[in-house]
Tab-separated table of C-alpha atoms in Angstrom:
chain	number	residue	atom	x	y	z
A	1	MET	CA	0.000	0.000	0.000
A	2	ALA	CA	1.217	3.462	-0.840
A	3	ASN	CA	1.935	5.417	2.294
A	4	GLU	CA	0.770	8.879	1.319
A	5	VAL	CA	0.894	11.405	4.131
A	6	LYS	CA	-0.279	14.994	3.832
A	7	LEU	CA	-0.539	17.588	6.553
A	8	HIS	CA	-2.865	20.524	6.024
A	9	GLY	CA	-1.586	23.366	8.147
A	10	VAL	CA	-0.270	26.873	8.498
A	11	THR	CA	3.230	27.761	9.616
A	12	GLY	CA	3.314	29.440	12.982
A	13	SER	CA	0.469	27.466	14.557
A	14	PRO	CA	1.508	25.655	17.741
A	15	PHE	CA	-1.210	23.065	17.104
A	16	VAL	CA	0.028	22.293	13.602
A	17	CYS	CA	3.513	22.193	15.115
A	18	ARG	CA	2.460	19.339	17.408
A	19	ALA	CA	1.702	17.201	14.366
A	20	VAL	CA	4.914	18.278	12.622
A	21	ILE	CA	6.994	17.319	15.683
A	22	ALA	CA	5.349	13.877	15.835
A	23	LEU	CA	5.984	13.344	12.104
A	24	ASN	CA	9.614	14.413	12.477
A	25	LEU	CA	10.144	12.253	15.573
A	26	LYS	CA	8.987	9.235	13.591
A	27	GLU	CA	10.977	10.347	10.515
A	28	ILE	CA	7.860	10.192	8.336
A	29	LYS	CA	7.983	11.739	4.883
A	30	TYR	CA	4.963	13.939	4.263
A	31	GLU	CA	3.685	16.725	2.086
A	32	PHE	CA	2.810	19.988	3.831
A	33	VAL	CA	-0.322	21.503	2.318
A	34	ALA	CA	-0.264	25.188	3.252
A	35	GLU	CA	-3.735	26.515	4.022
A	36	ASP	CA	-4.863	30.111	3.807
A	37	LEU	CA	-7.135	30.517	6.832
A	38	SER	CA	-8.886	33.501	5.263
A	39	ASN	CA	-9.745	31.347	2.245
A	40	LYS	CA	-9.825	27.729	3.339
A	41	SER	CA	-9.401	25.025	0.727
A	42	ALA	CA	-12.305	22.834	-0.333
A	43	ASP	CA	-10.260	19.882	0.934
A	44	LEU	CA	-9.937	21.344	4.427
A	45	LEU	CA	-13.680	22.022	4.619
A	46	LYS	CA	-14.389	18.492	3.419
A	47	TYR	CA	-11.874	16.863	5.769
A	48	ASN	CA	-12.831	18.783	8.901
A	49	PRO	CA	-16.434	19.968	8.502
A	50	VAL	CA	-16.954	20.227	12.266
A	51	TYR	CA	-14.137	22.631	13.128
A	52	LYS	CA	-12.861	23.685	9.689
A	53	LYS	CA	-9.462	24.016	11.356
A	54	VAL	CA	-5.881	22.910	10.859
A	55	PRO	CA	-4.050	20.660	11.420
A	56	VAL	CA	-5.608	17.861	9.407
A	57	LEU	CA	-3.481	14.804	8.680
A	58	VAL	CA	-4.497	12.832	5.612
A	59	HIS	CA	-3.090	9.319	5.563
A	60	ASN	CA	-3.812	7.396	2.363
A	61	GLY	CA	-6.862	9.569	1.815
A	62	ASN	CA	-8.189	9.236	5.383
A	63	PRO	CA	-8.427	12.565	7.221
A	64	ILE	CA	-7.753	12.957	10.950
A	65	SER	CA	-8.402	16.200	12.801
A	66	GLU	CA	-7.475	17.604	16.234
A	67	SER	CA	-3.782	17.829	17.011
A	68	LEU	CA	-3.630	15.412	19.955
A	69	VAL	CA	-5.739	12.827	18.116
A	70	ILE	CA	-3.302	13.155	15.217
A	71	VAL	CA	-0.271	12.707	17.493
A	72	GLU	CA	-1.761	9.548	19.051
A	73	TYR	CA	-2.604	8.214	15.579
A	74	ILE	CA	0.931	8.806	14.337
A	75	ASP	CA	2.325	7.043	17.394
A	76	GLU	CA	0.079	4.065	16.844
A	77	VAL	CA	0.638	3.611	13.130
A	78	TRP	CA	4.364	4.287	12.854
A	79	LYS	CA	6.834	2.421	14.998
A	80	GLY	CA	10.170	3.978	15.977
A	81	VAL	CA	10.554	6.529	18.781
A	82	PRO	CA	7.512	6.069	21.052
A	83	ILE	CA	5.431	9.170	21.826
A	84	LEU	CA	3.116	7.642	24.406
A	85	PRO	CA	4.316	5.455	27.276
A	86	GLN	CA	3.720	1.722	26.848
A	87	ASP	CA	2.457	1.186	30.396
A	88	ALA	CA	-1.309	1.741	30.646
A	89	TYR	CA	-1.126	3.806	33.841
A	90	GLU	CA	1.658	6.034	32.549
A	91	LYS	CA	-0.257	6.411	29.293
A	92	ALA	CA	-3.351	7.545	31.213
A	93	GLN	CA	-1.219	10.042	33.149
A	94	ALA	CA	0.229	11.410	29.896
A	95	ARG	CA	-3.278	11.829	28.462
A	96	PHE	CA	-4.401	13.531	31.667
A	97	TRP	CA	-1.571	16.086	31.581
A	98	ALA	CA	-2.057	16.747	27.864
A	99	LYS	CA	-5.693	17.517	28.700
A	100	VAL	CA	-4.688	19.799	31.589
A	101	ILE	CA	-2.452	21.728	29.192
A	102	ASP	CA	-5.233	22.079	26.615
A	103	ASP	CA	-8.155	22.745	28.923
A	104	LYS	CA	-6.531	24.733	31.707
A	105	CYS	CA	-3.023	26.024	30.989
A	106	LEU	CA	-3.270	27.247	27.407
A	107	PRO	CA	-6.561	29.151	27.806
A	108	ALA	CA	-5.159	30.888	30.917
A	109	VAL	CA	-1.893	31.761	29.159
A	110	PHE	CA	-3.717	32.960	26.004
A	111	LYS	CA	-5.804	35.242	28.208
A	112	ALA	CA	-2.748	36.621	29.976
A	113	ILE	CA	-1.175	37.413	26.610
A	114	ALA	CA	-4.319	38.867	25.053
A	115	SER	CA	-4.752	41.122	28.102
A	116	HIS	CA	-1.173	42.443	27.686
A	117	GLY	CA	-0.191	40.921	30.996
A	118	GLU	CA	-3.070	42.275	33.063
A	119	GLU	CA	-2.379	41.373	36.705
A	120	GLN	CA	-5.366	39.131	37.403
A	121	ALA	CA	-5.005	37.257	34.105
A	122	VAL	CA	-1.305	36.656	34.769
A	123	ALA	CA	-2.103	35.426	38.286
A	124	GLU	CA	-4.568	32.921	36.806
A	125	ALA	CA	-1.996	31.776	34.241
A	126	HIS	CA	0.535	31.329	37.061
A	127	GLU	CA	-1.928	29.238	39.022
A	128	ALA	CA	-2.422	26.916	36.033
A	129	LEU	CA	1.290	26.751	35.171
A	130	GLN	CA	2.181	25.927	38.764
A	131	PHE	CA	0.668	22.463	38.247
A	132	LEU	CA	3.117	21.834	35.400
A	133	GLU	CA	6.030	23.217	37.430
A	134	ASN	CA	5.115	20.857	40.292
A	135	GLU	CA	4.754	17.904	37.957
A	136	LEU	CA	8.263	18.488	36.566
A	137	LYS	CA	9.587	18.839	40.124
A	138	VAL	CA	7.940	15.581	41.229
A	139	LYS	CA	9.184	13.730	38.145
A	140	GLY	CA	12.670	15.176	38.553
A	141	SER	CA	13.297	14.531	34.872
A	142	LYS	CA	14.445	16.556	31.896
A	143	PHE	CA	11.112	16.231	30.114
A	144	PHE	CA	7.527	15.432	31.083
A	145	GLY	CA	8.242	12.172	29.264
A	146	GLY	CA	11.355	11.441	31.344
A	147	ASP	CA	14.671	11.317	29.455
A	148	ASN	CA	12.812	11.789	26.168
A	149	ILE	CA	9.874	13.916	25.105
A	150	ASN	CA	6.390	12.420	25.001
A	151	LEU	CA	2.778	13.446	24.366
A	152	VAL	CA	2.813	15.903	27.288
A	153	ASP	CA	5.911	17.736	26.065
A	154	ILE	CA	4.445	17.959	22.577
A	155	SER	CA	1.187	19.308	24.021
A	156	ALA	CA	3.146	22.031	25.802
A	157	THR	CA	4.910	23.234	22.620
A	158	PHE	CA	3.175	26.641	22.832
A	159	LEU	CA	4.743	27.260	26.237
A	160	ALA	CA	8.245	26.549	24.973
A	161	LEU	CA	8.461	29.088	22.151
A	162	TRP	CA	5.250	31.060	21.629
A	163	VAL	CA	4.991	32.455	25.150
A	164	GLY	CA	8.559	33.797	25.010
A	165	ALA	CA	7.803	35.419	21.668
A	166	ALA	CA	4.654	37.033	23.070
A	167	GLU	CA	6.578	38.284	26.097
A	168	GLU	CA	9.189	39.832	23.838
A	169	ALA	CA	6.618	41.377	21.504
A	170	LEU	CA	4.463	42.879	24.228
A	171	GLY	CA	7.032	43.567	26.936
A	172	ILE	CA	5.216	41.418	29.464
A	173	GLU	CA	6.252	38.495	31.651
A	174	VAL	CA	4.092	35.406	32.024
A	175	LEU	CA	6.491	32.506	32.406
A	176	SER	CA	9.157	33.988	34.660
A	177	LYS	CA	12.336	32.017	35.280
A	178	HIS	CA	12.262	33.033	38.910
A	179	LYS	CA	8.759	31.663	39.472
A	180	PHE	CA	9.018	28.639	37.168
A	181	PRO	CA	12.632	27.416	37.163
A	182	LYS	CA	11.705	23.875	36.118
A	183	LEU	CA	9.418	24.960	33.290
A	184	THR	CA	11.981	27.394	31.882
A	185	GLU	CA	14.684	24.700	32.052
A	186	TRP	CA	12.267	22.296	30.348
A	187	SER	CA	11.550	24.931	27.709
A	188	ASP	CA	15.280	25.319	26.881
A	189	ASN	CA	15.795	21.563	26.693
A	190	TYR	CA	12.659	21.049	24.624
A	191	VAL	CA	13.352	23.579	21.876
A	192	ASN	CA	16.829	22.073	21.523
A	193	CYS	CA	15.626	18.523	20.803
A	194	GLN	CA	16.461	17.874	17.176
A	195	ALA	CA	12.946	16.849	16.085
A	196	VAL	CA	11.489	19.885	17.837
A	197	LYS	CA	14.122	22.306	16.554
A	198	ASP	CA	13.475	21.095	12.999
A	199	SER	CA	9.739	21.724	13.427
A	200	LEU	CA	9.548	25.159	15.016
A	201	PRO	CA	8.985	28.397	13.120
A	202	PRO	CA	11.639	31.126	13.573
A	203	LYS	CA	11.009	32.962	16.843
A	204	GLU	CA	11.217	36.368	15.143
A	205	ASN	CA	8.209	35.472	12.993
A	206	LEU	CA	6.218	34.746	16.119
A	207	VAL	CA	7.361	37.997	17.736
A	208	ALA	CA	6.173	39.849	14.622
A	209	PHE	CA	2.864	37.961	14.733
A	210	PHE	CA	2.203	38.840	18.371
A	211	LYS	CA	3.140	42.501	17.778
A	212	LYS	CA	0.650	42.680	14.917
A	213	ARG	CA	-2.104	40.714	16.649
A	214	PHE	CA	-1.904	41.963	20.218
A	215	GLY	CA	0.484	44.895	20.158
A	216	LYS	CA	-0.631	48.345	21.174
A	217	ALA	CA	-1.016	50.682	18.214
B	1	MET	CA	-1.419	-8.697	42.558
B	2	ALA	CA	-4.634	-7.685	44.209
B	3	ASN	CA	-6.931	-5.976	41.756
B	4	GLU	CA	-8.441	-3.280	43.905
B	5	VAL	CA	-10.688	-0.881	42.027
B	6	LYS	CA	-12.382	2.124	43.590
B	7	LEU	CA	-14.411	4.796	41.877
B	8	HIS	CA	-14.813	8.144	43.614
B	9	GLY	CA	-17.994	9.700	42.327
B	10	VAL	CA	-21.444	11.087	42.914
B	11	THR	CA	-24.638	9.530	41.670
B	12	GLY	CA	-26.351	11.585	39.016
B	13	SER	CA	-23.186	12.841	37.298
B	14	PRO	CA	-23.055	11.949	33.598
B	15	PHE	CA	-19.253	12.051	33.761
B	16	VAL	CA	-19.085	9.575	36.635
B	17	CYS	CA	-21.630	7.517	34.725
B	18	ARG	CA	-19.195	7.187	31.805
B	19	ALA	CA	-16.740	5.415	34.093
B	20	VAL	CA	-19.494	3.274	35.643
B	21	ILE	CA	-20.669	2.147	32.190
B	22	ALA	CA	-17.112	1.184	31.194
B	23	LEU	CA	-16.658	-0.764	34.443
B	24	ASN	CA	-19.994	-2.550	33.936
B	25	LEU	CA	-19.241	-3.321	30.279
B	26	LYS	CA	-16.028	-5.025	31.357
B	27	GLU	CA	-17.779	-6.693	34.331
B	28	ILE	CA	-15.219	-5.261	36.744
B	29	LYS	CA	-15.935	-5.460	40.472
B	30	TYR	CA	-15.316	-2.123	42.147
B	31	GLU	CA	-16.113	-0.140	45.236
B	32	PHE	CA	-18.057	3.089	44.720
B	33	VAL	CA	-16.769	5.794	47.053
B	34	ALA	CA	-19.544	8.389	47.318
B	35	GLU	CA	-18.192	11.929	47.486
B	36	ASP	CA	-19.934	14.934	48.961
B	37	LEU	CA	-19.061	17.745	46.563
B	38	SER	CA	-19.744	20.374	49.204
B	39	ASN	CA	-17.219	18.668	51.492
B	40	LYS	CA	-14.737	16.795	49.325
B	41	SER	CA	-12.759	13.967	50.900
B	42	ALA	CA	-9.044	14.304	51.601
B	43	ASP	CA	-8.543	11.382	49.214
B	44	LEU	CA	-10.284	13.174	46.334
B	45	LEU	CA	-8.203	16.322	46.868
B	46	LYS	CA	-5.039	14.206	46.994
B	47	TYR	CA	-5.946	12.137	43.937
B	48	ASN	CA	-7.080	15.000	41.726
B	49	PRO	CA	-5.351	18.188	42.952
B	50	VAL	CA	-5.696	19.905	39.566
B	51	TYR	CA	-9.459	19.680	39.124
B	52	LYS	CA	-10.627	18.369	42.513
B	53	LYS	CA	-13.433	16.704	40.580
B	54	VAL	CA	-15.065	13.309	40.218
B	55	PRO	CA	-14.809	10.751	38.732
B	56	VAL	CA	-11.472	9.461	39.964
B	57	LEU	CA	-10.693	5.795	39.404
B	58	VAL	CA	-8.173	4.309	41.813
B	59	HIS	CA	-6.641	1.064	40.585
B	60	ASN	CA	-4.346	-0.637	43.086
B	61	GLY	CA	-3.706	2.732	44.692
B	62	ASN	CA	-3.023	4.575	41.419
B	63	PRO	CA	-5.479	7.427	40.764
B	64	ILE	CA	-6.721	8.356	37.286
B	65	SER	CA	-8.832	11.455	36.633
B	66	GLU	CA	-10.929	12.754	33.717
B	67	SER	CA	-13.745	10.522	32.558
B	68	LEU	CA	-12.537	9.807	29.012
B	69	VAL	CA	-8.998	9.097	30.221
B	70	ILE	CA	-10.525	6.665	32.718
B	71	VAL	CA	-12.610	4.943	30.032
B	72	GLU	CA	-9.554	4.503	27.781
B	73	TYR	CA	-7.555	3.159	30.741
B	74	ILE	CA	-10.255	0.640	31.606
B	75	ASP	CA	-10.381	-0.507	28.002
B	76	GLU	CA	-6.636	-0.967	27.896
B	77	VAL	CA	-6.202	-2.819	31.175
B	78	TRP	CA	-9.216	-5.108	31.138
B	79	LYS	CA	-9.906	-7.369	28.215
B	80	GLY	CA	-13.455	-8.443	27.323
B	81	VAL	CA	-15.905	-6.234	25.433
B	82	PRO	CA	-13.771	-3.651	23.561
B	83	ILE	CA	-14.642	0.025	24.081
B	84	LEU	CA	-12.303	1.503	21.485
B	85	PRO	CA	-11.976	0.158	17.941
B	86	GLN	CA	-8.864	-1.915	17.269
B	87	ASP	CA	-8.085	-0.247	13.942
B	88	ALA	CA	-5.897	2.859	14.392
B	89	TYR	CA	-7.927	5.038	12.018
B	90	GLU	CA	-11.259	4.061	13.541
B	91	LYS	CA	-9.759	4.632	16.979
B	92	ALA	CA	-8.683	8.146	15.943
B	93	GLN	CA	-12.191	8.820	14.627
B	94	ALA	CA	-13.721	7.641	17.905
B	95	ARG	CA	-11.398	9.941	19.865
B	96	PHE	CA	-12.258	12.822	17.529
B	97	TRP	CA	-16.009	12.404	18.029
B	98	ALA	CA	-15.642	12.004	21.791
B	99	LYS	CA	-13.793	15.324	21.740
B	100	VAL	CA	-16.492	16.961	19.597
B	101	ILE	CA	-19.080	15.854	22.157
B	102	ASP	CA	-17.063	17.233	25.071
B	103	ASP	CA	-15.825	20.448	23.500
B	104	LYS	CA	-18.738	21.418	21.276
B	105	CYS	CA	-21.977	19.531	21.879
B	106	LEU	CA	-22.180	19.353	25.669
B	107	PRO	CA	-21.307	23.014	26.333
B	108	ALA	CA	-23.929	24.093	23.762
B	109	VAL	CA	-26.569	21.787	25.240
B	110	PHE	CA	-25.732	22.846	28.837
B	111	LYS	CA	-26.189	26.455	27.758
B	112	ALA	CA	-29.525	25.720	26.113
B	113	ILE	CA	-30.738	24.044	29.310
B	114	ALA	CA	-29.360	26.716	31.663
B	115	SER	CA	-31.069	29.386	29.557
B	116	HIS	CA	-34.428	27.566	29.881
B	117	GLY	CA	-34.484	26.926	26.168
B	118	GLU	CA	-33.721	30.474	25.018
B	119	GLU	CA	-34.063	30.567	21.219
B	120	GLN	CA	-30.490	31.490	20.270
B	121	ALA	CA	-28.962	28.993	22.735
B	122	VAL	CA	-31.198	26.214	21.423
B	123	ALA	CA	-30.255	27.108	17.839
B	124	GLU	CA	-26.566	26.794	18.786
B	125	ALA	CA	-27.186	23.449	20.476
B	126	HIS	CA	-29.008	22.265	17.356
B	127	GLU	CA	-26.088	23.294	15.190
B	128	ALA	CA	-23.699	21.237	17.333
B	129	LEU	CA	-26.028	18.240	17.597
B	130	GLN	CA	-26.564	18.211	13.841
B	131	PHE	CA	-22.987	16.930	13.445
B	132	LEU	CA	-23.843	13.899	15.594
B	133	GLU	CA	-27.115	13.356	13.723
B	134	ASN	CA	-25.210	13.400	10.414
B	135	GLU	CA	-22.541	11.061	11.744
B	136	LEU	CA	-25.194	8.503	12.759
B	137	LYS	CA	-26.838	8.896	9.352
B	138	VAL	CA	-23.552	8.345	7.523
B	139	LYS	CA	-22.672	5.333	9.672
B	140	GLY	CA	-26.178	3.895	9.255
B	141	SER	CA	-25.646	1.884	12.430
B	142	LYS	CA	-27.482	1.433	15.699
B	143	PHE	CA	-24.705	3.040	17.730
B	144	PHE	CA	-21.781	5.379	17.052
B	145	GLY	CA	-19.728	2.241	17.653
B	146	GLY	CA	-21.640	0.214	15.039
B	147	ASP	CA	-23.591	-2.790	16.331
B	148	ASN	CA	-22.193	-2.202	19.815
B	149	ILE	CA	-21.521	0.888	21.881
B	150	ASN	CA	-18.030	2.382	21.987
B	151	LEU	CA	-16.181	5.402	23.398
B	152	VAL	CA	-18.339	7.843	21.413
B	153	ASP	CA	-21.623	6.411	22.704
B	154	ILE	CA	-20.295	6.514	26.263
B	155	SER	CA	-19.189	10.127	25.763
B	156	ALA	CA	-22.713	11.009	24.672
B	157	THR	CA	-24.359	9.536	27.802
B	158	PHE	CA	-25.597	12.979	28.897
B	159	LEU	CA	-27.580	13.326	25.686
B	160	ALA	CA	-29.339	9.999	26.171
B	161	LEU	CA	-30.900	10.563	29.592
B	162	TRP	CA	-30.009	13.914	31.134
B	163	VAL	CA	-31.298	16.091	28.293
B	164	GLY	CA	-34.698	14.372	28.358
B	165	ALA	CA	-34.867	14.883	32.117
B	166	ALA	CA	-34.005	18.570	31.727
B	167	GLU	CA	-36.640	18.958	29.019
B	168	GLU	CA	-39.259	17.381	31.267
B	169	ALA	CA	-38.220	19.448	34.290
B	170	LEU	CA	-38.170	22.778	32.498
B	171	GLY	CA	-40.818	22.245	29.822
B	172	ILE	CA	-38.365	22.957	27.019
B	173	GLU	CA	-37.322	21.055	23.909
B	174	VAL	CA	-33.684	20.746	22.879
B	175	LEU	CA	-33.339	17.327	21.298
B	176	SER	CA	-36.540	17.088	19.285
B	177	LYS	CA	-37.428	13.771	17.664
B	178	HIS	CA	-38.597	15.600	14.575
B	179	LYS	CA	-35.270	17.392	14.089
B	180	PHE	CA	-32.991	14.584	15.265
B	181	PRO	CA	-34.625	11.250	14.389
B	182	LYS	CA	-31.332	9.332	14.388
B	183	LEU	CA	-30.144	10.759	17.697
B	184	THR	CA	-33.451	10.049	19.426
B	185	GLU	CA	-33.437	6.493	18.065
B	186	TRP	CA	-29.831	6.144	19.255
B	187	SER	CA	-30.845	7.492	22.641
B	188	ASP	CA	-33.584	4.836	23.035
B	189	ASN	CA	-31.250	2.049	21.970
B	190	TYR	CA	-28.436	3.288	24.185
B	191	VAL	CA	-30.346	3.537	27.464
B	192	ASN	CA	-31.644	0.014	26.850
B	193	CYS	CA	-28.193	-1.609	26.581
B	194	GLN	CA	-27.820	-3.749	29.682
B	195	ALA	CA	-24.503	-2.244	30.873
B	196	VAL	CA	-25.893	1.261	30.366
B	197	LYS	CA	-29.254	0.518	31.968
B	198	ASP	CA	-27.463	-0.897	35.021
B	199	SER	CA	-25.386	2.292	35.317
B	200	LEU	CA	-27.902	5.091	34.920
B	201	PRO	CA	-29.552	6.943	37.787
B	202	PRO	CA	-33.387	6.921	37.859
B	203	LYS	CA	-34.690	9.551	35.446
B	204	GLU	CA	-37.023	11.026	38.084
B	205	ASN	CA	-34.002	11.914	40.230
B	206	LEU	CA	-32.526	13.853	37.345
B	207	VAL	CA	-35.843	15.608	36.688
B	208	ALA	CA	-35.905	16.638	40.347
B	209	PHE	CA	-32.297	17.818	40.108
B	210	PHE	CA	-32.958	19.980	37.054
B	211	LYS	CA	-36.109	21.450	38.634
B	212	LYS	CA	-34.132	22.426	41.708
B	213	ARG	CA	-31.059	23.676	39.851
B	214	PHE	CA	-32.571	25.450	36.861
B	215	GLY	CA	-36.294	25.588	37.514
B	216	LYS	CA	-38.109	28.870	37.775
B	217	ALA	CA	-39.071	29.695	41.333
């Protein structure tokens, strides 16, 4: 069977980046189909009629939407570097923390950024991020996945590069080194993993994006 | 190894019910630890410090939180009736639809109920539910899982019993048979599955709950 892999995405999206990192980790050859979000392709609308969003992975004609669903699918279909733990309990814990990042941490951090670092919003982001800081402290490991990155690290991609870019663009501080020493150490280690490094957009592009999107006139 | 299974929960919660259905499907013996949400147990706060919510499954002392993470864990650890498809693509689709239910359908339906059936809120709920109606139509099967229930059916538990109870309590209509013939047929089939039937709270208790919580004085 032909193994045709396409990824519909936009550069600069942390959610698309999750899928790209998983593809790179597994050394999968794929075609990147660049979408214009102001004029979405007929394929994208057909593949993801519910959300009409990227990323969409299309494997031999079969579309899969939602970044974490895509990452789990990639891990299941392609052998090589594992992305989820093998042990059922550890796997459940990884899924739990990925969900915490999506449902609790990212919305709080987005809000802190969108508010230009308004005090209450930053306090709420800190409260959410403290759970991740504690988890890294308890694990005592380089990554959420231990010695190597896993689903949780990939879920937290936004925190590793995008937040720093937003801080630089807007002159705010959300993820301070002083308050979150483990998370900032994790962030440095994470962006320097080869598969991650190869997948990330240039930071200056993100800084420019945040200036345009959230910057004061 | 002892196989000690405890479920911290409250009766009447559709999220706890998801875990109960999975346990019953697999014929797992477990102890139900009833929580008082106005005075949460020290165990619950220790097991789920992030959300402090039920359900929490504790398997041989290891706690797992978040209902869909619990259901996937149960499916992975205990053999017997499968809850997720074996095929990787079908599994990804099941996870996608479970996510659509949690992120899109349930919030819209909650809002329609909390608003006492306000026109705009009901229209938004209908828009979200239409995706599920279409999916059942496309599948042409009794359940989202085909001939048997799977993760998606279990995710949609709230729609099968709770919505009807809310409609009865508040004299509103959200999930009309006329508009959603497939979903209402699914709903009837679902609540009559033995493992589901054995897991659901009595409908009159839910009607009473909705009257108290959302009813007009």
